[in-house]
mmCIF file of C-alpha atoms in Angstrom:
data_model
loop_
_atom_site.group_PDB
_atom_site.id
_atom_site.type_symbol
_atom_site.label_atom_id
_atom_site.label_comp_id
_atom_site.label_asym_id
_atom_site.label_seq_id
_atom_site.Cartn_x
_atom_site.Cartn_y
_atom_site.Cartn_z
ATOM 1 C CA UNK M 1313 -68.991 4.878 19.716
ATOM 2 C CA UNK M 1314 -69.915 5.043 16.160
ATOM 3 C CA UNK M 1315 -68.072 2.992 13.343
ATOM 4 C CA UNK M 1316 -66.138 5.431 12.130
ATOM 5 C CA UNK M 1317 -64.673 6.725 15.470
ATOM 6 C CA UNK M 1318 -63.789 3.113 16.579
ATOM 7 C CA UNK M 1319 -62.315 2.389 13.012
ATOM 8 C CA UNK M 1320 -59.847 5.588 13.676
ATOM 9 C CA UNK M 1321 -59.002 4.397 17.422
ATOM 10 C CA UNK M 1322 -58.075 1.187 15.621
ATOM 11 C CA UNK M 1323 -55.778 2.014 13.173
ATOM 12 C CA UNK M 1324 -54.032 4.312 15.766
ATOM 13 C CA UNK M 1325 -53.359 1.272 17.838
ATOM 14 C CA UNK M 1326 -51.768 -0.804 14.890
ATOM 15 C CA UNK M 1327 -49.290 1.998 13.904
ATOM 16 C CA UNK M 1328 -48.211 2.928 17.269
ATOM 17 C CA UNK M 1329 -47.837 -1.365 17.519
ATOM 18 C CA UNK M 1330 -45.938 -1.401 14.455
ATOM 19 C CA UNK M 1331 -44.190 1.932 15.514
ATOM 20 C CA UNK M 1332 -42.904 -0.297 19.060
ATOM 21 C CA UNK M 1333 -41.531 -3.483 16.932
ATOM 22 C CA UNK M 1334 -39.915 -1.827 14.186
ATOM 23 C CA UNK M 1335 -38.427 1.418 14.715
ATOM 24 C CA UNK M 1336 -34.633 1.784 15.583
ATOM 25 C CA UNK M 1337 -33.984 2.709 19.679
ATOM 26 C CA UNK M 1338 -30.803 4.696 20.429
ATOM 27 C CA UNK M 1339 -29.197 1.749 22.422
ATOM 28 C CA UNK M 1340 -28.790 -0.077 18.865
ATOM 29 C CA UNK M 1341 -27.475 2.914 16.969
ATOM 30 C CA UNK M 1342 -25.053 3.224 19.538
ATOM 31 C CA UNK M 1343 -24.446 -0.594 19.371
ATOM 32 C CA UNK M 1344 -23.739 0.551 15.388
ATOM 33 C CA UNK M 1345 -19.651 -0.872 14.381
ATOM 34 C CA UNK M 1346 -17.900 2.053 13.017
ATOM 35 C CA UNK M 1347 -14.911 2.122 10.976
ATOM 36 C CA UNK M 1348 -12.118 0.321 11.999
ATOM 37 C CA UNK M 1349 -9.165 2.912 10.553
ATOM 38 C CA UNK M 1350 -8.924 6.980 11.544
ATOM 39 C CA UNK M 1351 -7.145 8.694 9.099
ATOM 40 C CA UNK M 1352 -3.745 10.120 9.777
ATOM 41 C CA UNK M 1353 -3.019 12.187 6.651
ATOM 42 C CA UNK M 1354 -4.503 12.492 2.991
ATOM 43 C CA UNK M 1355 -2.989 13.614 -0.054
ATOM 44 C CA UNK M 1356 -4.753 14.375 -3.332
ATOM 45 C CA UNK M 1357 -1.927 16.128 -4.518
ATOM 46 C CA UNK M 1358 -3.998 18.355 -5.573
ATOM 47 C CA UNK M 1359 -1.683 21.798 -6.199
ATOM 48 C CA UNK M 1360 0.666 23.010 -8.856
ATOM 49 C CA UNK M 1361 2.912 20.851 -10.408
ATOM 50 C CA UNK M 1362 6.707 20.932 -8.856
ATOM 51 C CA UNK M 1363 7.411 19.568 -5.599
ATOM 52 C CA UNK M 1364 5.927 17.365 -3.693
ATOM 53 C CA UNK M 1365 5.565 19.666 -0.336
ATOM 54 C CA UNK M 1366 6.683 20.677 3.234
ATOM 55 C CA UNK M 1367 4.767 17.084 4.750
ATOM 56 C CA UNK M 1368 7.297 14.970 2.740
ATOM 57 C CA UNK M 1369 11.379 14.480 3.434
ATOM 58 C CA UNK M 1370 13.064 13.694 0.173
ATOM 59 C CA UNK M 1371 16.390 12.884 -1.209
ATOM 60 C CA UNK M 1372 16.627 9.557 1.454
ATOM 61 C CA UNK M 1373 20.118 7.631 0.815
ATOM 62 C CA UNK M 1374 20.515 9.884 -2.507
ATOM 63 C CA UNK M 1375 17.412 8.818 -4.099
ATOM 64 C CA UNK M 1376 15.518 11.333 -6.557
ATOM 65 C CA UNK M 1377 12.787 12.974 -5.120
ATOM 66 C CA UNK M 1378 8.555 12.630 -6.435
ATOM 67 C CA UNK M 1379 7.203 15.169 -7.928
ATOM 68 C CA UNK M 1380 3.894 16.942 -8.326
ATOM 69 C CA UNK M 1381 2.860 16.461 -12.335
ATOM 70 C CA UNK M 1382 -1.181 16.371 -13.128
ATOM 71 C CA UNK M 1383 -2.523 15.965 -9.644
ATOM 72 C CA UNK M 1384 -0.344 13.338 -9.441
ATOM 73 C CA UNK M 1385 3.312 12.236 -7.959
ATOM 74 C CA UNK M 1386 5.151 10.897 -11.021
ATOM 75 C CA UNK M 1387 8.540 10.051 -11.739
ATOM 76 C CA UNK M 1388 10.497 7.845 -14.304
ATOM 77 C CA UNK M 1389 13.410 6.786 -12.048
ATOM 78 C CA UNK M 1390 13.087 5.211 -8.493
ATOM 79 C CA UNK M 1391 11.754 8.248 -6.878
ATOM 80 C CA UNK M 1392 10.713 8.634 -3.280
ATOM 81 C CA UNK M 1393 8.671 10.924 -0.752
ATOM 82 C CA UNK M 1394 8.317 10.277 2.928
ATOM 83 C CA UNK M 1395 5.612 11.162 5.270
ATOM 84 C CA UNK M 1396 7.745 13.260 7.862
ATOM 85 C CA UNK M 1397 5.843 12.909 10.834
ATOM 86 C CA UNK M 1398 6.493 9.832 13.121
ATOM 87 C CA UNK M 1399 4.483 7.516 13.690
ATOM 88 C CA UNK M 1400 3.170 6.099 17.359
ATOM 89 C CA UNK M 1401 0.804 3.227 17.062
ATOM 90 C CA UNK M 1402 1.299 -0.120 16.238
ATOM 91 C CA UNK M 1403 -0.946 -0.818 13.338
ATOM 92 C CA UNK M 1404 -1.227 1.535 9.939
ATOM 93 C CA UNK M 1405 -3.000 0.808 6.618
ATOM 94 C CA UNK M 1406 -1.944 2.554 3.211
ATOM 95 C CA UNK M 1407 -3.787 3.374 0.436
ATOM 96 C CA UNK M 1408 -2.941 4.934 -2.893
ATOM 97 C CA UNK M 1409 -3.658 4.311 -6.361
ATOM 98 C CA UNK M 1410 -1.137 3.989 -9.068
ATOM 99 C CA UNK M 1411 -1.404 3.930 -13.429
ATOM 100 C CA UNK M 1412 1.843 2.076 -14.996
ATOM 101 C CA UNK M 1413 2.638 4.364 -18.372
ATOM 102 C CA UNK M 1414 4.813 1.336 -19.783
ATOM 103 C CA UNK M 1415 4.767 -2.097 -17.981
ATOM 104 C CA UNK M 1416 8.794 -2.399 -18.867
ATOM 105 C CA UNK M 1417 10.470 -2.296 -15.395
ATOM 106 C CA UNK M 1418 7.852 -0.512 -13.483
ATOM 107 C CA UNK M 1419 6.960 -0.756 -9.895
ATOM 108 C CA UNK M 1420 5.702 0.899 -7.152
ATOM 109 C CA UNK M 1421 6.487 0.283 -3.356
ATOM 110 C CA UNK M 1422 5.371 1.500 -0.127
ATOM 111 C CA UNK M 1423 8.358 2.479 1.752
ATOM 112 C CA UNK M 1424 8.245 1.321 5.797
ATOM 113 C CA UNK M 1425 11.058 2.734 7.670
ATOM 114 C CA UNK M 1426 11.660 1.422 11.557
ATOM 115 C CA UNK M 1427 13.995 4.060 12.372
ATOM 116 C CA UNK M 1428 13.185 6.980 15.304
ATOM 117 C CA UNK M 1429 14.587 9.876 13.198
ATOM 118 C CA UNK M 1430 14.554 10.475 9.255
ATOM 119 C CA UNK M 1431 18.142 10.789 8.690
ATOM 120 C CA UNK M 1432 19.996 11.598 5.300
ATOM 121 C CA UNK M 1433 20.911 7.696 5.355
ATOM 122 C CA UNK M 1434 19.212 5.361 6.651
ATOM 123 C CA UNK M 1435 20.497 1.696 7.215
ATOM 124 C CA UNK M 1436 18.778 -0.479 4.592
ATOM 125 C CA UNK M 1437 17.826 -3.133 6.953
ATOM 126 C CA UNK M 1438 15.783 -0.385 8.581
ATOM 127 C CA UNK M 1439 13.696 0.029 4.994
ATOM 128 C CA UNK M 1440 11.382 -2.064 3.515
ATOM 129 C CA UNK M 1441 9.546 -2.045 0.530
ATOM 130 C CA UNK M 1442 6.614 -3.401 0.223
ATOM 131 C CA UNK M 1443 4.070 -3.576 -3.481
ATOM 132 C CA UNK M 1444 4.490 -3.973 -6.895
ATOM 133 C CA UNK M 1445 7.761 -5.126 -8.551
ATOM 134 C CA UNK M 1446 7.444 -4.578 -12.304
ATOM 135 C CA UNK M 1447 10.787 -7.114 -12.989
ATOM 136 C CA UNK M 1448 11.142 -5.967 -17.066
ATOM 137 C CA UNK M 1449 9.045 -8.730 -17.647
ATOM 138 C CA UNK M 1450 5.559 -6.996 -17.809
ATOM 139 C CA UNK M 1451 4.079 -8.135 -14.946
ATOM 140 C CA UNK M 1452 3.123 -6.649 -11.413
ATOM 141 C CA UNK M 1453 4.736 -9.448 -9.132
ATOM 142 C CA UNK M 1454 3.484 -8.785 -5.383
ATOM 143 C CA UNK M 1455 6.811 -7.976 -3.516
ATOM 144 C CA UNK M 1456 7.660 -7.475 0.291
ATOM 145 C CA UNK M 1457 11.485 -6.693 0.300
ATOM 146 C CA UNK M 1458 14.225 -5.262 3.228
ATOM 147 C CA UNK M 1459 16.542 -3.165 1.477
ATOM 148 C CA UNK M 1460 18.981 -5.405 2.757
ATOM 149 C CA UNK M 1461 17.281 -8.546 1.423
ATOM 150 C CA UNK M 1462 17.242 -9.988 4.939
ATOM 151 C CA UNK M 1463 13.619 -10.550 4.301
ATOM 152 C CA UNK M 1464 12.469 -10.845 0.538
ATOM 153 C CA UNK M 1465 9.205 -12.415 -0.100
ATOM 154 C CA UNK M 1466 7.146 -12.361 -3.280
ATOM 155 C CA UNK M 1467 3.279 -13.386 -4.503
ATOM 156 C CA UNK M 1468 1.655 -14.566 -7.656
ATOM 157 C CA UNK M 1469 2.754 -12.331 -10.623
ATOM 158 C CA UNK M 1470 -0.144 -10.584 -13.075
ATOM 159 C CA UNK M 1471 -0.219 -9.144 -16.388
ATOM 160 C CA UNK M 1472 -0.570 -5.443 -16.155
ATOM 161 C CA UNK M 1473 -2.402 -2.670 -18.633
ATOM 162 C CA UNK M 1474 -0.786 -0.093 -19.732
ATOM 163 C CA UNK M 1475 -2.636 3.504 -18.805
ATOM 164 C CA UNK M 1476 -4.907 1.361 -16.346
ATOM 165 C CA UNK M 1477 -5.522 2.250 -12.997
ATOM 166 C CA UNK M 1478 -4.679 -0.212 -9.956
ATOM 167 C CA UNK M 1479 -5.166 0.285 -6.250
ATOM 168 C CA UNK M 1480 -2.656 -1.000 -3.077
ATOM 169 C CA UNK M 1481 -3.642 -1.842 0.308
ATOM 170 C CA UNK M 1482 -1.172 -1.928 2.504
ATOM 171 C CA UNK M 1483 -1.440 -3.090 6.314
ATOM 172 C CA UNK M 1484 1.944 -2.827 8.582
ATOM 173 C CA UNK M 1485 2.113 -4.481 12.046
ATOM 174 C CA UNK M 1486 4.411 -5.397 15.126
ATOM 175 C CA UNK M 1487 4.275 -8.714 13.489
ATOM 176 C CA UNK M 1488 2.916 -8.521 10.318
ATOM 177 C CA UNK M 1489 3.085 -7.112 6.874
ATOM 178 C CA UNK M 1490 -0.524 -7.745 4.455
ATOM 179 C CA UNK M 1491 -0.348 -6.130 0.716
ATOM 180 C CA UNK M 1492 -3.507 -6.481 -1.341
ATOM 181 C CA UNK M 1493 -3.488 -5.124 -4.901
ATOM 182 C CA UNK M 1494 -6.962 -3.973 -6.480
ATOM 183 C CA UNK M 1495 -6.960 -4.614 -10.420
ATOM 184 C CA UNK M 1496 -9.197 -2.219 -12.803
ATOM 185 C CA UNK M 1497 -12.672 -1.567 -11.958
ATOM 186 C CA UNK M 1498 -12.240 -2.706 -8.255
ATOM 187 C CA UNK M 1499 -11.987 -6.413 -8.710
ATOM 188 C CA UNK M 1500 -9.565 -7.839 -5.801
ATOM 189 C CA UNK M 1501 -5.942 -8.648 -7.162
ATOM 190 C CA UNK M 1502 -3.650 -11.325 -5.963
ATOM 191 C CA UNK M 1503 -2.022 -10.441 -2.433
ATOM 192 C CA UNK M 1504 0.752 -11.053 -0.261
ATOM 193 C CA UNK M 1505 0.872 -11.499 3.898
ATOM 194 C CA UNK M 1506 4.615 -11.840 5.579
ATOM 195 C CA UNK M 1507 5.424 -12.603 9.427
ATOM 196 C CA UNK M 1508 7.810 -10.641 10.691
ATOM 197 C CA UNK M 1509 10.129 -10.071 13.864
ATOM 198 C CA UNK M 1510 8.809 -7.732 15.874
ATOM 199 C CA UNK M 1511 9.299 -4.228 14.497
ATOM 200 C CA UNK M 1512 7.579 -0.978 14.776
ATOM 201 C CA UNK M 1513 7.357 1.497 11.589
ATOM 202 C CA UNK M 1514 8.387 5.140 12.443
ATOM 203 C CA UNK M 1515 7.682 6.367 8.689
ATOM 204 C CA UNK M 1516 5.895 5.528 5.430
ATOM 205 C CA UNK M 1517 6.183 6.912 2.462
ATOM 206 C CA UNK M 1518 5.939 6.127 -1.107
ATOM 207 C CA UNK M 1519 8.345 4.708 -4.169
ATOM 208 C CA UNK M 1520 7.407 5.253 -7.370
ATOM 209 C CA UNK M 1521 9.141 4.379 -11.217
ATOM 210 C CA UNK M 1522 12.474 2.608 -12.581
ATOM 211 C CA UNK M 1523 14.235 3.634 -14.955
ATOM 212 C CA UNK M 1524 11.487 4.561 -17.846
ATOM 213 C CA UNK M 1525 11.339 6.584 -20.670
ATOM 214 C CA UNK M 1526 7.243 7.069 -19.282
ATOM 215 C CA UNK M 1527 6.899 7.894 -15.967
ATOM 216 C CA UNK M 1528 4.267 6.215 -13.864
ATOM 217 C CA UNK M 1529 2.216 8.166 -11.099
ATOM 218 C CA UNK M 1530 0.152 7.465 -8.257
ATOM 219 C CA UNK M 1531 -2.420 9.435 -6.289
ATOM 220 C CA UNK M 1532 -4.715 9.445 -3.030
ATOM 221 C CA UNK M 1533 -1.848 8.941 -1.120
ATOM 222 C CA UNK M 1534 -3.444 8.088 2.518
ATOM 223 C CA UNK M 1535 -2.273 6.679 5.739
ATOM 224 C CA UNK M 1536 -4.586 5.722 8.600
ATOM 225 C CA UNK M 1537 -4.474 3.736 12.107
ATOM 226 C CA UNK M 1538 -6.624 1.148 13.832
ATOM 227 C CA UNK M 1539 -9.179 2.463 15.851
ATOM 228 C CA UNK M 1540 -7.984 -0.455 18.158
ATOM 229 C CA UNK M 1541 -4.474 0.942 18.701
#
């Protein structure tokens, strides 16, 4: 064999060797974690201004409804809108984003309601709110609340910016309620983590605004379930 046919033969053998040890099979790629949450509904709010749509109930224990404004739900009063589909599993995340237009009594809430139906009133015990309590004092104080105050827990307060944009995680369980708050430019935010009686969330929907000459707004409204539920 001359030298340049047995140089060839050799370099074939030490790619197909390095082909065996490094390559990817299929067993690990199927072995690969995927995400832990499947989405259950997403909102960009991304339509006309006016209101807020067929997928929300509105108007819960005489409350003002949100509104479309911007690509945006928006309102300067405590306003509500609830995802009108029940919910079946035990375990739900929410995410949404949220800009305060004046830090003087703002806040923002995720509303959890434990009832079967969505009824015109619903018993406050049955509601809780659960985010961002703005308390006149200009501050974002991390707040999990029954409308009843039967449960009424709160976290380490922050100053808030004006026009800035913040994000809220929440995670509702049998058990469990977990609220993380994401400050501007994705830096993690104080939180707040509450056991609970056991109690499973029918609805969630959002709160937004209190009593403000500026409205505040939030957007990318989502809801999703554990992949292990």
């Amino acid at each position: 064999m001359s030298s340049l046919a047995l140089l060839v033969v050799i370099s074939l053998a030490c790619i197909v060797q390095s082909m065996a040890t490094s390559s990817i099979s299929v067993a690990d790629v199927e072995k690969a974690p995927s995400s832990p949450w499947t989405t259950v509904f997403l909102d960009t709010f991304d339509r006309p201004d006016g209101p807020i749509g067929s997928n929300y109930t509105t108007g819960l224990n005489g409350t003002p409804p949100l509104a479309i404004h911007h690509h945006a739900v928006c309102s300067n009063t405590q306003a509500i809108a609830i995802y009108n589909t029940s919910l079946s599993t035990a375990v739900h995340r929410v995410l949404y984003e949220f800009t305060p237009h004046s830090v003087e009594g703002f806040e923002t809430y995720v509303l959890a309601i434990a009832t079967e139906t969505l009824q015109p009133s619903v018993p406050p015990s049955s509601v809780w709110i659960i985010g961002c309590d703005g308390g006149y004092s200009q501050t974002c104080t991390p707040t999990v609340r029954a409308l009843d105050n039967s449960v009424h827990r709160t976290g380490s307060s922050f100053a808030m910016t004006v026009g800035a944009t913040y994000g809220i995680e929440v995670i509702v369980k049998q058990n469990s309620v977990h609220l993380n708050i994401t400050l501007p430019g994705g830096t993690p935010g104080p939180g707040l983590s509450v056991d609970t009686a056991s109690r499973q969330t029918r609805f969630l929907g959002l709160l937004v605004g209190r009593g403000l000459e500026e409205a505040s707004c939030a957007t990318a409204f989502a809801i999703e379930r554990s992949a292990a539920h």
